[in-house]
PDB file of C-alpha atoms in Angstrom:
ATOM      1  CA  MET A   1      -0.065   0.021   0.017  1.00 37.00           C
ATOM      2  CA  GLU A   2       1.362   3.556  -0.876  1.00 51.00           C
ATOM      3  CA  VAL A   3       2.643   5.674   2.182  1.00 63.00           C
ATOM      4  CA  CYS A   4       0.671   8.995   2.166  1.00 83.00           C
ATOM      5  CA  PRO A   5       2.838  11.933   1.465  1.00 87.00           C
ATOM      6  CA  HIS A   6       4.249  13.659   4.636  1.00 92.00           C
ATOM      7  CA  VAL A   7       3.863  17.668   3.957  1.00 95.00           C
ATOM      8  CA  LEU A   8       5.537  20.187   6.264  1.00 96.00           C
ATOM      9  CA  VAL A   9       3.845  23.327   6.283  1.00 97.00           C
ATOM     10  CA  VAL A  10       5.835  26.342   7.366  1.00 97.00           C
ATOM     11  CA  ASP A  11       4.355  29.649   8.008  1.00 96.00           C
ATOM     12  CA  ASP A  12       4.734  31.995  10.933  1.00 94.00           C
ATOM     13  CA  HIS A  13       0.979  32.912  10.918  1.00 94.00           C
ATOM     14  CA  ARG A  14      -0.827  30.177  13.042  1.00 95.00           C
ATOM     15  CA  GLU A  15      -4.266  30.858  11.469  1.00 95.00           C
ATOM     16  CA  ILE A  16      -2.728  29.881   8.096  1.00 94.00           C
ATOM     17  CA  ARG A  17      -0.584  26.887   8.892  1.00 94.00           C
ATOM     18  CA  GLU A  18      -3.020  24.924  11.398  1.00 96.00           C
ATOM     19  CA  PRO A  19      -6.272  25.180   9.321  1.00 96.00           C
ATOM     20  CA  LEU A  20      -3.976  24.040   6.182  1.00 96.00           C
ATOM     21  CA  ALA A  21      -2.576  21.188   7.900  1.00 96.00           C
ATOM     22  CA  ARG A  22      -6.055  19.995   9.191  1.00 96.00           C
ATOM     23  CA  TYR A  23      -7.225  20.442   5.466  1.00 96.00           C
ATOM     24  CA  LEU A  24      -4.462  18.348   4.137  1.00 96.00           C
ATOM     25  CA  GLU A  25      -5.037  15.677   6.646  1.00 95.00           C
ATOM     26  CA  ARG A  26      -8.794  15.482   5.817  1.00 95.00           C
ATOM     27  CA  HIS A  27      -7.749  14.774   2.242  1.00 94.00           C
ATOM     28  CA  GLY A  28      -5.382  11.958   3.038  1.00 93.00           C
ATOM     29  CA  LEU A  29      -1.974  13.561   3.563  1.00 94.00           C
ATOM     30  CA  ARG A  30       0.359  13.723   6.688  1.00 91.00           C
ATOM     31  CA  ALA A  31       0.986  17.219   7.812  1.00 95.00           C
ATOM     32  CA  THR A  32       3.414  18.870  10.429  1.00 95.00           C
ATOM     33  CA  VAL A  33       3.565  22.570  10.878  1.00 96.00           C
ATOM     34  CA  ALA A  34       6.587  24.773  11.626  1.00 96.00           C
ATOM     35  CA  GLU A  35       6.218  28.518  12.676  1.00 96.00           C
ATOM     36  CA  SER A  36       9.743  29.239  11.507  1.00 95.00           C
ATOM     37  CA  ALA A  37      12.615  28.088   9.346  1.00 94.00           C
ATOM     38  CA  ALA A  38      14.545  27.047  12.475  1.00 94.00           C
ATOM     39  CA  ALA A  39      11.511  24.727  13.547  1.00 95.00           C
ATOM     40  CA  ALA A  40      11.495  23.518   9.940  1.00 94.00           C
ATOM     41  CA  ARG A  41      15.184  22.569  10.287  1.00 92.00           C
ATOM     42  CA  ARG A  42      14.540  20.631  13.285  1.00 91.00           C
ATOM     43  CA  THR A  43      11.376  18.757  11.775  1.00 90.00           C
ATOM     44  CA  LEU A  44      13.625  17.999   8.665  1.00 87.00           C
ATOM     45  CA  ARG A  45      16.312  16.418  10.782  1.00 85.00           C
ATOM     46  CA  ALA A  46      13.919  14.291  12.908  1.00 81.00           C
ATOM     47  CA  ALA A  47      11.498  12.985  10.264  1.00 82.00           C
ATOM     48  CA  ALA A  48      11.227  12.110   6.612  1.00 82.00           C
ATOM     49  CA  VAL A  49       9.363  14.767   4.508  1.00 88.00           C
ATOM     50  CA  ASP A  50       7.955  14.342   0.934  1.00 90.00           C
ATOM     51  CA  LEU A  51       7.244  18.107   0.532  1.00 94.00           C
ATOM     52  CA  VAL A  52       7.434  21.532   2.066  1.00 96.00           C
ATOM     53  CA  VAL A  53       4.707  24.122   1.658  1.00 96.00           C
ATOM     54  CA  LEU A  54       6.938  27.191   2.683  1.00 95.00           C
ATOM     55  CA  ASP A  55       6.035  30.776   3.196  1.00 94.00           C
ATOM     56  CA  ILE A  56       8.305  33.327   1.833  1.00 91.00           C
ATOM     57  CA  MET A  57       7.702  36.276   4.242  1.00 90.00           C
ATOM     58  CA  MET A  58       8.933  35.097   7.818  1.00 91.00           C
ATOM     59  CA  PRO A  59      10.931  36.659  10.286  1.00 91.00           C
ATOM     60  CA  GLY A  60      14.503  35.847  10.609  1.00 91.00           C
ATOM     61  CA  GLU A  61      15.461  33.242   8.157  1.00 92.00           C
ATOM     62  CA  ASP A  62      13.051  33.901   5.436  1.00 91.00           C
ATOM     63  CA  GLY A  63      11.457  31.266   3.044  1.00 91.00           C
ATOM     64  CA  LEU A  64      13.854  32.017   0.239  1.00 90.00           C
ATOM     65  CA  GLN A  65      16.739  31.249   2.237  1.00 91.00           C
ATOM     66  CA  LEU A  66      15.465  28.045   3.505  1.00 93.00           C
ATOM     67  CA  CYS A  67      14.369  27.003  -0.045  1.00 91.00           C
ATOM     68  CA  ARG A  68      17.895  27.667  -1.209  1.00 87.00           C
ATOM     69  CA  TYR A  69      19.236  25.336   1.788  1.00 87.00           C
ATOM     70  CA  LEU A  70      16.698  22.680   0.759  1.00 88.00           C
ATOM     71  CA  ARG A  71      17.812  22.655  -2.775  1.00 82.00           C
ATOM     72  CA  GLU A  72      21.455  22.534  -1.982  1.00 77.00           C
ATOM     73  CA  THR A  73      21.233  19.580   0.649  1.00 78.00           C
ATOM     74  CA  THR A  74      18.072  17.639  -0.039  1.00 79.00           C
ATOM     75  CA  ARG A  75      15.820  16.465  -3.014  1.00 78.00           C
ATOM     76  CA  ILE A  76      12.531  17.438  -1.108  1.00 87.00           C
ATOM     77  CA  PRO A  77      10.211  19.497  -3.305  1.00 89.00           C
ATOM     78  CA  VAL A  78       9.204  22.958  -2.384  1.00 92.00           C
ATOM     79  CA  ILE A  79       5.891  24.959  -2.968  1.00 93.00           C
ATOM     80  CA  LEU A  80       6.421  28.408  -2.139  1.00 91.00           C
ATOM     81  CA  LEU A  81       3.440  30.680  -0.700  1.00 91.00           C
ATOM     82  CA  THR A  82       3.987  34.329  -2.189  1.00 86.00           C
ATOM     83  CA  ALA A  83       2.117  37.584  -1.436  1.00 79.00           C
ATOM     84  CA  MET A  84      -0.371  38.394  -4.185  1.00 64.00           C
ATOM     85  CA  GLY A  85       1.345  40.461  -6.923  1.00 64.00           C
ATOM     86  CA  GLU A  86       4.780  39.895  -5.736  1.00 66.00           C
ATOM     87  CA  GLU A  87       6.254  38.464  -8.994  1.00 69.00           C
ATOM     88  CA  THR A  88       9.838  39.393  -7.899  1.00 71.00           C
ATOM     89  CA  ASP A  89       9.189  37.001  -5.187  1.00 69.00           C
ATOM     90  CA  ARG A  90       8.018  34.373  -7.468  1.00 68.00           C
ATOM     91  CA  ILE A  91      11.047  34.683  -9.975  1.00 76.00           C
ATOM     92  CA  VAL A  92      13.653  34.530  -6.965  1.00 77.00           C
ATOM     93  CA  GLY A  93      11.891  31.446  -5.731  1.00 75.00           C
ATOM     94  CA  LEU A  94      12.111  29.886  -9.023  1.00 75.00           C
ATOM     95  CA  GLU A  95      15.967  30.880  -9.401  1.00 75.00           C
ATOM     96  CA  VAL A  96      16.662  29.226  -6.024  1.00 79.00           C
ATOM     97  CA  GLY A  97      14.904  25.915  -6.935  1.00 79.00           C
ATOM     98  CA  ALA A  98      11.282  26.092  -5.836  1.00 85.00           C
ATOM     99  CA  ASP A  99       9.141  23.598  -7.709  1.00 84.00           C
ATOM    100  CA  ASP A 100       6.090  25.571  -7.850  1.00 86.00           C
ATOM    101  CA  TYR A 101       4.468  28.575  -6.036  1.00 86.00           C
ATOM    102  CA  VAL A 102       1.083  29.385  -4.950  1.00 89.00           C
ATOM    103  CA  SER A 103      -0.091  33.451  -4.201  1.00 88.00           C
ATOM    104  CA  LYS A 104      -2.077  34.337  -0.920  1.00 88.00           C
ATOM    105  CA  PRO A 105      -4.699  34.093  -0.346  1.00 88.00           C
ATOM    106  CA  PHE A 106      -4.905  30.860  -1.887  1.00 90.00           C
ATOM    107  CA  ASN A 107      -7.623  28.231  -2.344  1.00 93.00           C
ATOM    108  CA  PRO A 108      -6.728  25.008  -0.171  1.00 93.00           C
ATOM    109  CA  ARG A 109      -8.349  22.978  -3.184  1.00 94.00           C
ATOM    110  CA  GLU A 110      -5.814  24.374  -5.797  1.00 93.00           C
ATOM    111  CA  LEU A 111      -2.801  24.007  -3.321  1.00 94.00           C
ATOM    112  CA  LEU A 112      -3.688  20.412  -2.618  1.00 95.00           C
ATOM    113  CA  ALA A 113      -3.817  19.596  -6.249  1.00 93.00           C
ATOM    114  CA  ARG A 114      -0.289  21.301  -6.939  1.00 91.00           C
ATOM    115  CA  ILE A 115       1.025  19.284  -3.976  1.00 93.00           C
ATOM    116  CA  LYS A 116      -0.298  15.849  -5.345  1.00 91.00           C
ATOM    117  CA  ALA A 117       1.025  16.991  -8.731  1.00 88.00           C
ATOM    118  CA  VAL A 118       4.709  17.702  -7.525  1.00 87.00           C
ATOM    119  CA  VAL A 119       4.816  14.595  -5.277  1.00 86.00           C
ATOM    120  CA  ARG A 120       3.672  12.477  -8.031  1.00 83.00           C
ATOM    121  CA  ARG A 121       6.437  13.811 -10.314  1.00 77.00           C
ATOM    122  CA  ALA A 122       9.047  13.709  -7.624  1.00 74.00           C
ATOM    123  CA  ARG A 123       8.414  10.044  -7.045  1.00 71.00           C
ATOM    124  CA  ASN A 124       8.314   9.312 -10.709  1.00 64.00           C
ATOM    125  CA  LEU A 125      11.784  11.216 -11.477  1.00 54.00           C
ATOM    126  CA  PRO A 126      14.202   8.341 -12.220  1.00 48.00           C
ATOM    127  CA  PRO A 127      17.100   8.556  -9.689  1.00 45.00           C
ATOM    128  CA  ASP A 128      19.981   8.954 -12.094  1.00 40.00           C
ATOM    129  CA  ARG A 129      18.368  12.219 -13.109  1.00 42.00           C
ATOM    130  CA  VAL A 130      19.025  14.005  -9.900  1.00 42.00           C
ATOM    131  CA  PRO A 131      22.585  13.771  -8.991  1.00 47.00           C
ATOM    132  CA  LEU A 132      24.946  16.207 -10.785  1.00 50.00           C
ATOM    133  CA  PRO A 133      27.738  14.806 -12.871  1.00 58.00           C
ATOM    134  CA  ALA A 134      31.253  15.535 -11.252  1.00 63.00           C
ATOM    135  CA  GLY A 135      34.137  17.044 -12.866  1.00 81.00           C
ATOM    136  CA  LYS A 136      34.978  20.091 -14.967  1.00 91.00           C
ATOM    137  CA  TYR A 137      33.764  21.349 -18.305  1.00 94.00           C
ATOM    138  CA  ARG A 138      35.448  23.626 -20.774  1.00 94.00           C
ATOM    139  CA  PHE A 139      33.705  25.455 -23.621  1.00 96.00           C
ATOM    140  CA  ASP A 140      34.437  28.744 -25.579  1.00 95.00           C
ATOM    141  CA  ARG A 141      36.468  30.951 -23.169  1.00 95.00           C
ATOM    142  CA  TRP A 142      35.081  29.326 -20.054  1.00 96.00           C
ATOM    143  CA  SER A 143      35.587  26.584 -17.425  1.00 95.00           C
ATOM    144  CA  LEU A 144      33.079  25.099 -15.143  1.00 95.00           C
ATOM    145  CA  ASP A 145      33.884  23.296 -11.937  1.00 91.00           C
ATOM    146  CA  VAL A 146      30.869  21.363 -10.869  1.00 87.00           C
ATOM    147  CA  ALA A 147      31.916  20.508  -7.427  1.00 82.00           C
ATOM    148  CA  SER A 148      32.859  24.143  -6.501  1.00 83.00           C
ATOM    149  CA  ARG A 149      30.141  25.623  -8.690  1.00 85.00           C
ATOM    150  CA  GLU A 150      32.869  28.106 -10.285  1.00 90.00           C
ATOM    151  CA  LEU A 151      32.582  29.631 -13.676  1.00 94.00           C
ATOM    152  CA  VAL A 152      35.798  31.077 -14.590  1.00 95.00           C
ATOM    153  CA  ASP A 153      36.753  32.731 -17.982  1.00 95.00           C
ATOM    154  CA  ASP A 154      40.066  32.382 -19.740  1.00 94.00           C
ATOM    155  CA  GLU A 155      41.346  35.563 -17.586  1.00 94.00           C
ATOM    156  CA  GLY A 156      40.675  33.859 -14.314  1.00 93.00           C
ATOM    157  CA  VAL A 157      37.767  35.920 -13.436  1.00 94.00           C
ATOM    158  CA  VAL A 158      34.900  34.180 -11.730  1.00 93.00           C
ATOM    159  CA  THR A 159      31.488  34.755 -12.636  1.00 93.00           C
ATOM    160  CA  PRO A 160      28.733  33.852 -10.015  1.00 89.00           C
ATOM    161  CA  LEU A 161      25.926  31.544 -10.976  1.00 86.00           C
ATOM    162  CA  SER A 162      22.709  31.339  -9.004  1.00 80.00           C
ATOM    163  CA  TYR A 163      21.444  27.712  -8.208  1.00 77.00           C
ATOM    164  CA  GLY A 164      19.112  27.721 -11.219  1.00 79.00           C
ATOM    165  CA  GLU A 165      21.469  29.028 -13.759  1.00 85.00           C
ATOM    166  CA  PHE A 166      24.142  26.400 -12.596  1.00 87.00           C
ATOM    167  CA  ARG A 167      21.670  23.495 -12.872  1.00 85.00           C
ATOM    168  CA  LEU A 168      20.697  24.635 -16.310  1.00 90.00           C
ATOM    169  CA  LEU A 169      24.237  25.153 -17.594  1.00 93.00           C
ATOM    170  CA  VAL A 170      25.225  21.638 -16.439  1.00 91.00           C
ATOM    171  CA  VAL A 171      22.266  20.217 -18.462  1.00 89.00           C
ATOM    172  CA  LEU A 172      23.171  21.891 -21.614  1.00 93.00           C
ATOM    173  CA  LEU A 173      26.994  21.018 -21.073  1.00 92.00           C
ATOM    174  CA  GLU A 174      26.065  17.435 -20.661  1.00 87.00           C
ATOM    175  CA  ARG A 175      24.032  17.496 -23.958  1.00 89.00           C
ATOM    176  CA  PRO A 176      26.026  19.726 -26.632  1.00 91.00           C
ATOM    177  CA  GLY A 177      24.205  19.684 -29.994  1.00 91.00           C
ATOM    178  CA  MET A 178      20.966  18.147 -28.750  1.00 90.00           C
ATOM    179  CA  VAL A 179      17.831  20.264 -28.859  1.00 89.00           C
ATOM    180  CA  LEU A 180      16.173  20.361 -25.424  1.00 86.00           C
ATOM    181  CA  SER A 181      12.485  21.341 -25.210  1.00 84.00           C
ATOM    182  CA  ARG A 182      11.279  23.652 -22.371  1.00 80.00           C
ATOM    183  CA  ASP A 183       9.645  20.463 -20.613  1.00 74.00           C
ATOM    184  CA  GLN A 184      12.950  18.512 -20.960  1.00 77.00           C
ATOM    185  CA  LEU A 185      14.923  21.292 -19.589  1.00 81.00           C
ATOM    186  CA  LEU A 186      12.516  21.620 -16.578  1.00 74.00           C
ATOM    187  CA  ASP A 187      12.343  17.830 -16.055  1.00 69.00           C
ATOM    188  CA  LEU A 188      16.344  17.570 -16.327  1.00 73.00           C
ATOM    189  CA  THR A 189      16.752  20.478 -13.937  1.00 74.00           C
ATOM    190  CA  ARG A 190      14.141  20.201 -11.509  1.00 62.00           C
ATOM    191  CA  GLY A 191      11.690  17.535 -12.420  1.00 49.00           C
ATOM    192  CA  ARG A 192       8.760  19.668 -11.672  1.00 44.00           C
ATOM    193  CA  ALA A 193       5.529  19.733 -13.538  1.00 41.00           C
ATOM    194  CA  ALA A 194       6.125  21.723 -16.681  1.00 40.00           C
ATOM    195  CA  ALA A 195       3.052  23.703 -17.463  1.00 42.00           C
ATOM    196  CA  PRO A 196       3.338  26.565 -15.014  1.00 44.00           C
ATOM    197  CA  PHE A 197       7.062  27.342 -15.977  1.00 46.00           C
ATOM    198  CA  ASP A 198       7.615  27.722 -19.705  1.00 50.00           C
ATOM    199  CA  ARG A 199       8.410  31.548 -19.317  1.00 61.00           C
ATOM    200  CA  ALA A 200      10.525  30.627 -16.354  1.00 70.00           C
ATOM    201  CA  VAL A 201      12.785  28.568 -18.541  1.00 80.00           C
ATOM    202  CA  ASP A 202      12.982  31.335 -21.218  1.00 83.00           C
ATOM    203  CA  ASN A 203      13.792  33.894 -18.256  1.00 82.00           C
ATOM    204  CA  GLN A 204      16.376  31.407 -16.967  1.00 84.00           C
ATOM    205  CA  VAL A 205      18.107  30.934 -20.544  1.00 91.00           C
ATOM    206  CA  SER A 206      18.190  34.684 -20.874  1.00 91.00           C
ATOM    207  CA  ARG A 207      19.870  35.511 -17.526  1.00 89.00           C
ATOM    208  CA  LEU A 208      22.456  32.672 -18.163  1.00 94.00           C
ATOM    209  CA  ARG A 209      23.259  34.098 -21.718  1.00 95.00           C
ATOM    210  CA  ARG A 210      23.822  37.590 -20.124  1.00 94.00           C
ATOM    211  CA  LYS A 211      26.586  35.772 -18.168  1.00 95.00           C
ATOM    212  CA  ILE A 212      28.423  33.655 -20.857  1.00 96.00           C
ATOM    213  CA  GLU A 213      27.560  34.944 -24.128  1.00 96.00           C
ATOM    214  CA  ARG A 214      29.856  37.475 -25.833  1.00 94.00           C
ATOM    215  CA  ASN A 215      26.917  39.272 -27.258  1.00 95.00           C
ATOM    216  CA  PRO A 216      23.439  38.076 -25.551  1.00 92.00           C
ATOM    217  CA  ARG A 217      21.404  39.611 -28.258  1.00 91.00           C
ATOM    218  CA  THR A 218      23.142  37.406 -30.979  1.00 94.00           C
ATOM    219  CA  PRO A 219      23.936  34.190 -28.827  1.00 94.00           C
ATOM    220  CA  CYS A 220      26.188  31.740 -30.200  1.00 95.00           C
ATOM    221  CA  LEU A 221      26.511  29.338 -27.331  1.00 97.00           C
ATOM    222  CA  ILE A 222      22.836  28.745 -26.254  1.00 96.00           C
ATOM    223  CA  ALA A 223      20.863  28.643 -29.719  1.00 95.00           C
ATOM    224  CA  THR A 224      17.074  29.120 -29.779  1.00 94.00           C
ATOM    225  CA  VAL A 225      15.470  26.503 -32.024  1.00 92.00           C
ATOM    226  CA  TRP A 226      12.083  27.982 -33.136  1.00 86.00           C
ATOM    227  CA  GLY A 227       9.158  25.616 -32.035  1.00 79.00           C
ATOM    228  CA  GLY A 228      11.818  23.201 -30.459  1.00 76.00           C
ATOM    229  CA  GLY A 229      13.753  24.716 -27.413  1.00 89.00           C
ATOM    230  CA  TYR A 230      17.379  25.427 -26.985  1.00 94.00           C
ATOM    231  CA  ARG A 231      20.770  23.807 -28.126  1.00 94.00           C
ATOM    232  CA  PHE A 232      24.179  24.113 -26.745  1.00 95.00           C
ATOM    233  CA  SER A 233      25.939  24.739 -29.988  1.00 95.00           C
ATOM    234  CA  VAL A 234      29.713  24.485 -29.219  1.00 94.00           C
ATOM    235  CA  GLU A 235      32.232  21.984 -28.509  1.00 93.00           C
ATOM    236  CA  VAL A 236      32.490  20.905 -24.866  1.00 93.00           C
ATOM    237  CA  GLU A 237      35.609  19.132 -23.395  1.00 92.00           C
ATOM    238  CA  ARG A 238      35.123  17.227 -19.995  1.00 85.00           C
ATOM    239  CA  GLY A 239      37.896  16.792 -17.694  1.00 73.00           C
TER     240      GLY A 239
END
């Protein structure tokens, strides 16, 4: 018999986290609540959690910081709760690796559907897609060290990458010359359900181009394949 998913609800407002936890439990999920990032970390150390519903605006360590920590240390999917109209929060949340987001005030039924979709996708993700390959890559005038996550040009200057940019670049470097659709890029980078995030892929590609292309307006490294997706168009050496 399939074990029901265990959801950790992290929100500093009791009137949100407690009713939401009860709603999830009425619909067949296990739910644990935490009022802060520190409390969430304690729960994560003590119990197996299948998904985190995480409020962005919290005192102390906020939801984006905790999301970044989760992406760097675990495979646990994250759904962010964002303030209505705060597009910047949603974009940054995707940058640090969130799997989905829901705007407050939210419909519990919609959130439940998103939780089930993200958990289902995470459970169906083949294990060999998750770990990043070790080693170094050289392409054009760049060198990427996967272990240190350092992107260095031929003059020794380090260009910082966000978590999302780093994951996207590794996926492209592993598949030079291959046309990858937006859905494939979403699956390979985070394994999230693709439908809400088509624009997020385009935005991520644009930000990465601004960092690695000599002229982002006429990209030579990451080519757009109209109607298809994107292709890494230069030779890649792996060491």
